[in-house]
Coordinates of C-alpha atoms in Angstrom, one line a residue:
M243 CA 4.1 15.5 -17.8
V244 CA 1.0 13.4 -18.9
E245 CA -2.7 14.5 -18.2
H246 CA -5.2 12.9 -16.5
D247 CA -8.9 13.8 -16.7
D248 CA -9.2 13.9 -12.5
E249 CA -13.2 12.8 -12.5
P250 CA -12.5 9.1 -13.3
L251 CA -9.4 9.2 -11.5
N252 CA -11.1 10.8 -8.2
R253 CA -13.4 7.7 -8.2
L254 CA -10.4 5.3 -8.0
R255 CA -9.1 7.0 -5.5
A256 CA -8.8 5.3 -1.4
S257 CA -12.0 6.3 0.6
D258 CA -10.8 2.8 2.6
P259 CA -7.4 2.5 1.3
A260 CA -7.3 -0.7 3.6
T261 CA -3.4 0.3 3.8
G262 CA -2.1 -3.1 5.9
S263 CA -4.3 -5.4 4.0
H264 CA -4.3 -9.3 4.0
P265 CA -0.8 -8.6 2.2
D266 CA -0.1 -5.3 3.7
L267 CA -0.6 -2.9 0.9
H268 CA 2.0 -0.8 1.2
T269 CA 4.2 -3.7 0.8
L270 CA 2.3 -5.3 -2.0
R271 CA 2.6 -2.0 -3.3
R272 CA 6.3 -2.5 -3.6
R273 CA 6.2 -5.3 -4.7
I274 CA 4.1 -4.4 -7.6
A275 CA 6.6 -1.3 -8.2
Q276 CA 9.8 -3.4 -8.5
K277 CA 8.7 -5.6 -10.9
A278 CA 7.8 -2.6 -13.2
P279 CA 11.1 -1.5 -15.2
A280 CA 12.4 2.2 -15.0
S281 CA 11.0 3.0 -18.2
Q282 CA 7.8 2.6 -17.0
A283 CA 8.5 5.2 -14.3
D284 CA 5.9 8.2 -15.8
T285 CA 2.7 6.0 -16.2
A286 CA 0.7 5.0 -12.7
T287 CA -2.1 2.2 -12.3
A288 CA -4.5 2.2 -9.5
L289 CA -7.5 0.4 -8.5
R290 CA -9.0 1.1 -5.3
D291 CA -11.7 -1.0 -3.7
E292 CA -14.3 0.6 -1.3
M293 CA -17.7 -1.4 -1.7
F294 CA -17.0 -4.6 0.6
A295 CA -14.1 -3.1 1.7
G296 CA -11.9 -4.9 4.2
P297 CA -8.7 -6.3 4.3
A298 CA -9.4 -10.1 4.2
I299 CA -13.0 -10.2 2.1
R300 CA -11.9 -12.0 -0.7
A301 CA -15.9 -13.0 -2.2
P302 CA -15.9 -13.7 -5.4
W303 CA -18.5 -10.5 -5.6
V304 CA -16.2 -8.3 -4.4
A305 CA -13.5 -9.2 -7.2
A306 CA -15.9 -8.9 -10.1
A307 CA -16.7 -5.6 -8.6
A308 CA -13.0 -4.3 -8.9
V309 CA -12.1 -5.5 -11.7
L310 CA -15.5 -2.3 -12.5
A311 CA -12.7 0.2 -11.4
L312 CA -15.2 2.0 -9.8
G313 CA -13.8 2.0 -6.2
F314 CA -14.9 -1.0 -4.6
G315 CA -13.6 -4.1 -2.5
A316 CA -10.0 -4.5 -0.2
G317 CA -6.9 -3.5 -1.7
G318 CA -5.4 -0.7 -3.8
Y319 CA -2.6 -1.0 -6.1
A320 CA 0.1 0.8 -7.9
V321 CA 2.9 1.9 -9.8
G322 CA 4.7 5.4 -10.5
A323 CA 6.5 6.3 -7.7
Q324 CA 10.1 7.1 -6.5
Q325 CA 11.9 7.7 -3.5
G326 CA 14.0 10.9 -2.4
P327 CA 16.4 11.3 0.9
S328 CA 13.7 13.4 2.4
G329 CA 11.5 9.7 2.9
G330 CA 9.8 11.3 0.1
T331 CA 7.8 9.5 -2.6
L332 CA 7.7 10.3 -5.9
A333 CA 4.4 9.0 -7.2
A334 CA 2.1 9.8 -10.4
G335 CA -0.3 12.0 -11.2
Q336 CA 0.5 15.6 -9.5
T337 CA 2.3 18.4 -11.5
D338 CA 5.5 19.7 -10.2
E339 CA 3.9 22.5 -8.6
P340 CA 4.0 22.7 -4.8
S341 CA 0.5 21.3 -2.8
T342 CA -2.4 24.2 -2.7
G343 CA -4.5 21.4 -1.2
S344 CA -6.9 23.5 1.3
D345 CA -6.2 23.5 4.4
D346 CA -10.1 24.0 5.5
G347 CA -10.0 20.7 7.4
D348 CA -13.2 19.6 5.5
G349 CA -12.5 17.0 4.3
G350 CA -14.4 17.3 1.5
G351 CA -11.3 17.1 -0.7
D352 CA -10.1 18.8 -4.2
G353 CA -11.2 18.0 -7.0
E354 CA -8.1 19.0 -9.1
S355 CA -5.9 17.7 -6.3
P356 CA -3.9 14.9 -7.4
A357 CA -5.5 11.4 -8.2
L358 CA -3.0 8.8 -7.1
Q359 CA -1.3 9.4 -3.5
G360 CA 0.8 7.9 -0.7
L361 CA 2.1 4.8 -3.0
E362 CA 5.8 3.8 -2.7
R363 CA 8.4 2.5 -5.4
S364 CA 11.7 1.9 -4.7
V365 CA 12.4 1.4 -8.7
V366 CA 15.1 3.0 -10.0
G367 CA 17.0 1.6 -12.9
H368 CA 17.3 -1.8 -11.4
D369 CA 14.0 -2.6 -9.3
S370 CA 15.4 -2.4 -6.0
A371 CA 16.7 0.9 -5.7
S372 CA 16.6 4.2 -4.2
A373 CA 16.8 7.6 -5.9
T374 CA 19.0 10.2 -3.9
M375 CA 17.2 14.5 -4.6
M376 CA 20.2 16.0 -5.9
A377 CA 18.7 19.2 -4.6
D378 CA 18.3 21.7 -1.6
E379 CA 16.0 20.2 1.5
P380 CA 12.7 21.2 0.6
S381 CA 11.3 23.6 3.0
A382 CA 8.2 23.6 5.0
E383 CA 6.4 26.3 2.6
S384 CA 7.7 24.3 -0.2
G385 CA 5.2 21.4 -0.1
M386 CA 7.2 19.1 -1.3
G387 CA 8.6 17.6 1.4
Y388 CA 6.2 14.1 0.8
A389 CA 6.4 14.1 -3.2
G390 CA 10.1 15.2 -4.1
G391 CA 9.5 17.7 -6.8
D392 CA 12.1 18.8 -9.4
G393 CA 15.4 17.7 -8.6
Q394 CA 14.6 13.8 -7.7
A395 CA 16.9 11.4 -9.4
W396 CA 16.6 8.4 -10.9
D397 CA 18.1 6.2 -13.4
P398 CA 16.5 6.1 -17.1
G399 CA 18.1 2.3 -17.8
P400 CA 19.6 -0.5 -15.9
V401 CA 22.3 0.0 -13.7
R402 CA 25.4 -2.3 -13.0
L403 CA 27.1 -1.8 -9.7
V404 CA 31.0 -1.4 -9.0
A405 CA 32.8 -2.1 -5.5
G406 CA 34.7 0.9 -5.1
P407 CA 37.9 0.5 -2.4
G408 CA 37.2 1.0 1.2
L409 CA 34.0 -1.0 1.3
P410 CA 33.6 -3.1 4.6
T411 CA 34.4 -6.9 4.1
D412 CA 33.4 -8.0 7.9
H413 CA 30.2 -10.0 8.3
P414 CA 28.1 -8.7 10.4
T415 CA 25.0 -10.1 12.6
G416 CA 21.4 -8.4 12.3
E417 CA 18.3 -8.6 14.0
V418 CA 15.1 -9.9 12.6
R419 CA 11.5 -8.8 13.5
A420 CA 8.3 -9.6 12.5
L421 CA 4.5 -8.1 13.0
M422 CA 2.9 -10.8 15.5
S423 CA -0.4 -10.9 17.6
D424 CA -1.4 -12.9 20.2
E425 CA -5.3 -12.4 19.7
D426 CA -7.5 -14.9 18.5
P427 CA -9.6 -13.7 15.2
Q428 CA -12.5 -15.6 16.3
A429 CA -12.8 -14.0 20.0
F430 CA -12.2 -10.8 19.2
L431 CA -14.6 -11.2 16.2
A432 CA -16.9 -12.1 19.2
A433 CA -16.5 -9.4 21.8
W434 CA -16.3 -6.8 18.8
A435 CA -19.6 -7.8 18.0
E436 CA -20.8 -7.6 21.3
R437 CA -19.7 -4.0 21.7
L438 CA -21.3 -2.7 18.5
P439 CA -23.9 -4.3 18.8
F440 CA -23.8 -6.7 15.6
D441 CA -25.8 -9.7 15.1
G442 CA -24.4 -11.9 12.1
L443 CA -24.6 -15.0 10.4
R444 CA -21.2 -17.0 10.0
P445 CA -20.6 -18.6 6.2
K446 CA -21.1 -22.5 5.7
D447 CA -17.9 -24.5 7.3
G448 CA -15.0 -23.3 4.9
A449 CA -16.4 -20.6 3.0
A450 CA -14.9 -17.7 5.1
E451 CA -11.9 -18.8 5.2
D452 CA -11.8 -19.5 1.0
W453 CA -13.7 -16.0 0.5
F454 CA -13.3 -13.6 3.5
G455 CA -9.2 -15.1 4.7
G456 CA -10.8 -15.1 8.1
D457 CA -13.3 -15.8 10.6
V458 CA -16.8 -13.5 9.2
L459 CA -19.9 -11.8 10.5
Y460 CA -22.8 -11.2 7.9
D461 CA -25.8 -9.3 9.1
P462 CA -28.8 -10.4 6.4
D463 CA -30.8 -7.4 7.8
G464 CA -27.9 -4.6 7.1
S465 CA -25.7 -6.0 4.8
R466 CA -23.0 -5.5 6.3
I467 CA -20.0 -7.2 7.3
L468 CA -17.3 -7.8 10.3
S469 CA -13.9 -9.7 9.8
A470 CA -11.1 -10.7 11.3
G471 CA -8.0 -12.7 10.8
V472 CA -4.1 -13.5 11.2
D473 CA -1.5 -13.1 8.6
G474 CA 0.2 -16.5 8.4
A475 CA 0.4 -18.1 11.7
G476 CA 0.8 -16.4 14.9
G477 CA 1.1 -12.5 12.6
A478 CA -0.5 -9.9 12.8
L479 CA -4.6 -9.6 13.6
N480 CA -6.4 -7.2 10.7
F481 CA -9.9 -6.2 11.4
S482 CA -12.6 -4.7 8.8
Y483 CA -16.3 -3.1 8.8
S484 CA -17.8 -2.8 5.8
D485 CA -21.5 -1.4 5.8
L486 CA -21.7 -3.0 1.8
L487 CA -25.2 -1.1 0.7
A488 CA -23.8 2.8 2.0
D489 CA -21.0 3.1 -0.6
P490 CA -21.4 5.7 -3.1
Y491 CA -20.8 3.6 -6.1
C492 CA -23.2 0.3 -4.9
A493 CA -26.0 1.5 -7.5
D494 CA -23.3 1.7 -10.3
M495 CA -21.8 -1.9 -9.1
Y496 CA -24.6 -3.6 -9.9
S497 CA -25.7 -1.3 -13.2
Q498 CA -22.1 -2.1 -14.7
M499 CA -21.6 -5.9 -13.8
P500 CA -22.6 -8.9 -16.8
E501 CA -25.5 -10.2 -15.9
A502 CA -23.7 -13.5 -15.8
E503 CA -21.1 -12.5 -13.6
M504 CA -24.1 -11.5 -11.3
D505 CA -25.3 -14.6 -11.5
Q506 CA -23.2 -16.3 -10.0
M507 CA -22.1 -14.2 -7.2
R508 CA -26.1 -14.7 -6.1
K509 CA -25.3 -18.7 -6.5
E510 CA -22.0 -18.1 -3.8
F511 CA -23.5 -16.1 -2.1
T512 CA -26.4 -18.3 -1.1
D513 CA -23.8 -21.4 -1.1
A514 CA -22.2 -19.3 2.1
F515 CA -24.9 -18.0 3.6
G516 CA -28.1 -20.6 2.9
D517 CA -31.1 -20.6 0.4
D518 CA -32.5 -18.1 2.8
V519 CA -29.8 -15.5 2.6
A520 CA -30.0 -13.4 -0.5
L521 CA -27.5 -11.5 -2.7
P522 CA -28.5 -8.2 -1.5
D523 CA -29.5 -6.2 -5.0
A524 CA -29.6 -2.8 -6.5
S525 CA -32.5 -1.4 -4.6
Q526 CA -31.5 -2.4 -1.3
C527 CA -28.7 0.5 -1.7
K528 CA -29.0 2.9 0.8
D529 CA -29.7 6.8 0.3
T530 CA -25.7 8.3 0.9
S531 CA -27.1 12.2 0.5
G532 CA -26.2 14.8 2.0
P533 CA -23.0 16.7 3.7
A534 CA -19.8 15.4 3.8
P535 CA -18.6 15.6 8.3
S536 CA -16.2 17.9 8.5
A537 CA -12.5 16.4 9.4
D538 CA -13.3 17.2 13.4
E539 CA -16.5 15.4 12.7
A540 CA -14.7 12.3 11.1
I541 CA -12.2 11.7 13.5
A542 CA -14.2 12.1 16.3
Q543 CA -16.7 9.7 14.8
A544 CA -13.8 7.3 13.7
K545 CA -12.1 7.8 17.5
E546 CA -15.5 6.2 18.5
F547 CA -16.5 3.3 16.5
L548 CA -12.3 2.3 16.5
A549 CA -13.1 2.1 20.6
T550 CA -16.1 -0.9 19.5
T551 CA -12.5 -3.0 18.6
G552 CA -11.4 -2.6 22.0
L553 CA -8.1 -0.2 20.9
D554 CA -6.7 1.8 22.9
V555 CA -7.9 4.7 20.7
S556 CA -6.4 7.2 22.6
A557 CA -2.5 5.8 21.9
Y558 CA -3.4 6.6 18.2
E559 CA -3.0 9.5 15.9
L560 CA -5.5 10.3 13.6
R561 CA -6.1 12.9 10.5
V562 CA -7.9 13.3 7.4
P563 CA -5.2 12.8 4.7
D564 CA -5.3 15.5 1.6
Y565 CA -6.0 12.5 -0.7
Q566 CA -9.7 12.2 -0.9
D567 CA -13.0 11.2 -3.3
G568 CA -13.9 14.8 -4.3
T569 CA -16.7 12.6 -5.9
V570 CA -18.5 11.8 -3.0
N571 CA -19.9 13.0 0.6
Q572 CA -18.0 10.6 2.3
V573 CA -14.0 11.1 4.6
M574 CA -11.5 8.8 5.3
V575 CA -9.7 9.0 8.5
E576 CA -6.5 7.3 8.9
G577 CA -3.7 7.1 12.0
W578 CA -1.4 5.1 13.0
P579 CA -0.4 4.5 17.0
E580 CA 1.5 7.6 18.3
D581 CA 4.8 5.6 19.3
S582 CA 4.7 3.2 15.5
A583 CA 6.2 4.4 12.7
P584 CA 3.5 6.3 10.2
N585 CA 2.6 4.8 6.6
G586 CA 3.7 1.3 8.7
Q587 CA 1.7 -1.5 9.0
L588 CA -0.4 -1.0 12.2
N589 CA -2.8 1.2 10.7
V590 CA -6.0 1.7 10.7
T591 CA -8.4 3.4 8.2
V592 CA -12.1 4.7 8.8
T593 CA -14.8 6.0 5.8
V594 CA -16.8 7.9 7.4
G595 CA -20.6 9.6 5.3
P596 CA -23.5 11.9 6.0
Q597 CA -25.0 8.2 7.8
G598 CA -21.9 7.5 10.1
V599 CA -19.0 5.1 9.5
T600 CA -19.4 3.2 6.2
N601 CA -15.7 1.4 6.3
A602 CA -13.6 0.5 9.0
Y603 CA -10.0 -1.7 8.7
G604 CA -7.1 -2.1 11.4
M605 CA -4.4 -3.9 12.5
V606 CA -3.4 -5.3 15.8
G607 CA 0.1 -6.2 16.9
E608 CA 3.8 -5.3 17.8
M609 CA 7.1 -6.3 16.6
R610 CA 8.7 -9.0 18.0
S611 CA 12.1 -10.2 17.3
L612 CA 13.1 -13.7 15.4
G613 CA 16.5 -13.2 17.0
D614 CA 20.3 -12.1 15.4
Y615 CA 21.1 -13.6 11.8
A616 CA 23.9 -13.9 9.5
L617 CA 25.0 -11.4 7.0
I618 CA 26.9 -10.1 4.1
S619 CA 29.2 -7.6 3.8
A620 CA 29.0 -4.4 1.8
T621 CA 31.4 -5.8 -0.8
E622 CA 29.0 -9.1 -1.5
A623 CA 25.8 -6.6 -1.6
V624 CA 27.4 -5.5 -4.5
E625 CA 27.7 -8.4 -6.2
R626 CA 24.5 -9.7 -5.0
Y627 CA 22.1 -6.6 -6.5
G628 CA 23.2 -8.1 -9.8
Q629 CA 21.7 -11.1 -8.8
R630 CA 17.6 -11.5 -9.7
E631 CA 16.3 -12.7 -6.9
F632 CA 17.8 -10.2 -4.9
G633 CA 18.2 -7.3 -7.2
M634 CA 14.0 -7.5 -8.7
E635 CA 12.1 -10.3 -7.1
Y636 CA 13.2 -10.0 -3.5
G637 CA 14.0 -6.0 -3.7
I638 CA 14.2 -3.8 -0.2
T639 CA 11.7 -0.9 0.6
L640 CA 14.7 1.1 3.3
D641 CA 12.4 2.4 6.4
E642 CA 14.0 5.8 5.8
D643 CA 12.4 5.8 2.3
V644 CA 8.7 5.9 3.8
E645 CA 8.6 8.0 6.3
P646 CA 6.1 10.9 6.2
G647 CA 7.0 14.1 4.7
L648 CA 5.6 17.6 4.8
T649 CA 2.5 17.1 2.8
D650 CA 0.8 14.2 0.6
A651 CA 1.5 15.8 -2.0
T652 CA 3.0 13.6 -5.3
T653 CA 4.2 14.4 -8.4
M654 CA 5.2 13.0 -11.3
P655 CA 9.3 11.9 -11.9
V656 CA 10.9 14.4 -12.9
E657 CA 13.5 13.9 -16.4
P658 CA 16.9 13.5 -15.2
S659 CA 19.4 16.1 -16.9
V660 CA 21.8 13.4 -18.2
Q661 CA 23.1 13.4 -21.5
M662 CA 21.5 10.1 -23.1
P663 CA 23.2 8.5 -26.5
D664 CA 21.0 8.7 -29.8
P665 CA 19.1 5.9 -31.5
S666 CA 21.9 3.7 -33.0
P667 CA 21.0 3.2 -36.6
V668 CA 20.4 -0.3 -37.7
E669 CA 22.5 -2.2 -40.1
P670 CA 23.6 -5.7 -41.0
G671 CA 26.2 -6.9 -38.8
M672 CA 25.9 -4.4 -35.8
K673 CA 26.2 -5.5 -32.3
I674 CA 22.8 -4.5 -30.6
P675 CA 23.3 -1.7 -28.8
M676 CA 21.4 -1.6 -25.0
L677 CA 21.5 0.6 -22.1
L678 CA 23.4 0.2 -19.2
K679 CA 25.3 2.2 -16.7
E680 CA 28.0 1.0 -14.9
K681 CA 27.9 2.8 -11.1
V682 CA 31.2 2.5 -8.7
V683 CA 29.6 1.9 -5.0
T684 CA 31.4 4.8 -2.8
G685 CA 30.0 3.7 0.1
A686 CA 27.8 1.2 2.6
E687 CA 25.4 1.5 5.2
L688 CA 24.1 -1.2 7.7
T689 CA 20.6 0.1 7.9
R690 CA 16.9 -1.5 8.5
G691 CA 14.2 -2.3 5.4
T692 CA 11.3 -4.6 4.8
I693 CA 10.7 -7.3 2.8
W694 CA 8.0 -10.1 1.7
P695 CA 9.2 -13.3 1.9
N696 CA 6.8 -16.5 2.0
T697 CA 5.7 -15.7 4.9
G698 CA 1.8 -14.3 5.9
G699 CA 3.2 -10.9 6.3
P700 CA 6.4 -8.3 6.0
L701 CA 9.3 -8.7 7.7
E702 CA 12.0 -6.2 8.9
V703 CA 15.2 -7.0 8.2
P704 CA 18.6 -6.1 8.2
A705 CA 19.3 -4.3 5.1
W706 CA 23.1 -2.7 3.0
K707 CA 22.1 1.3 1.8
L708 CA 24.9 1.3 -1.4
T709 CA 25.8 5.0 -2.1
T710 CA 27.2 5.3 -6.1
E711 CA 29.5 8.5 -6.7
D712 CA 26.2 10.2 -8.0
G713 CA 24.5 10.8 -4.9
M714 CA 21.8 8.0 -5.6
H715 CA 21.7 5.2 -3.5
Y716 CA 20.0 1.0 -3.6
A717 CA 19.0 -1.1 -0.8
V718 CA 20.3 -5.0 -1.1
L719 CA 19.2 -7.6 1.7
A720 CA 22.1 -8.4 3.9
L721 CA 20.8 -11.7 4.8
A722 CA 23.8 -14.2 4.4
D723 CA 22.8 -17.2 2.3
E724 CA 22.8 -19.6 5.2
S725 CA 20.3 -16.9 6.9
I726 CA 17.7 -18.4 4.1
D727 CA 15.5 -20.7 3.5
W728 CA 14.9 -20.9 -0.6
Q729 CA 11.5 -22.8 -0.8
S730 CA 10.8 -24.1 -4.8
W731 CA 7.6 -25.2 -5.8
G732 CA 5.5 -27.3 -7.4
D733 CA 7.5 -30.2 -6.3

């Protein structure tokens, strides 16, 4: 078990994780995790940005602030989780004990609660593998439904899959779907600003797309930002609101940023908004003292604020999750439409402090079919798993592996109870010892998963779930070669 100092890790936790940001952070976390070897499964890194939060706010001052790891900006990145059969996620930062988080709903967070929560990873041995738990299903009382806990299996080294007898050899077809929206970002932003109300400036031509990834309004009097953008051409629309100076780490950002970087930020800010619009300074950071709102109060304020976007908030299930920054007096509220997948792309996140909403983020869209596509057989999927572009670069996250569990608790991966070979003594002329486990695939199921191709957002695609004799499963993209357009770069 790796021990962490809770205080700095708490500051890295998301008051507004902006899940579904540009790009979708759930998918981004998966993609980053898929680049990590299994030998790193006991480590985790998280950068959660709070100030200047928003899905597409990528201004230079945001990037500079983010590297300070103080909790500003527009994203979260983590490595270190692994899937179990109940849809659980195994992530770094929690003990093996069941969650003992408070149930009193005060939303303030517990300083002893896990630092890294709800971060997906599909890495087991080869990077697109997911582990099946070799233990009884967790009970509601165990508090381990989401995390996995003792008995969570994972591969301690690389795996080579071998097709067993009886695997399907037929070539079916399967539907591909994408989250899409007909919303026009500029029209959406104008209507939202009118409802708030919000009177703001637009950046000069070219600055909005380069810095913010979409249409933007900036309120120079209150240092607030509204933004809206579309992922790719015709993708989902994302929106965000940030009260820049109401962040509890506002003063820290100014005091800990090198002066040269601050000067660069000031220049680029005026280049975007005009010489008469200066970058806010530390003296303008707002007083955020006061008691944190209760969970019920935070949810009520979140609903009221989200209604200004035009969303039918009554169709959303909002909650205050266990993972909160216990060092500040703000409460993060998250939610999804009741008829959509929890932890999916159609999410909303609102951060509420003593003075009201400080950050908000959400996505608008619907899943639409792109048609039926030719697929490979299960036998071919076993062979494909060994190809780098499919086994590592384009790993699949199965829908079942990101379903929510009973609790937000997370845990460190459990060391598998397998006999590992002893390190070989080094001798002249020796063959170089390298770990490799050959596993026989005994079952295959055509299911659905998520992939991030060269599009504006992730796609829901057919995937083969390959089960091995030890009960673990490995996901492989099922699209046939003729269904894929490989695109090079630098030509």
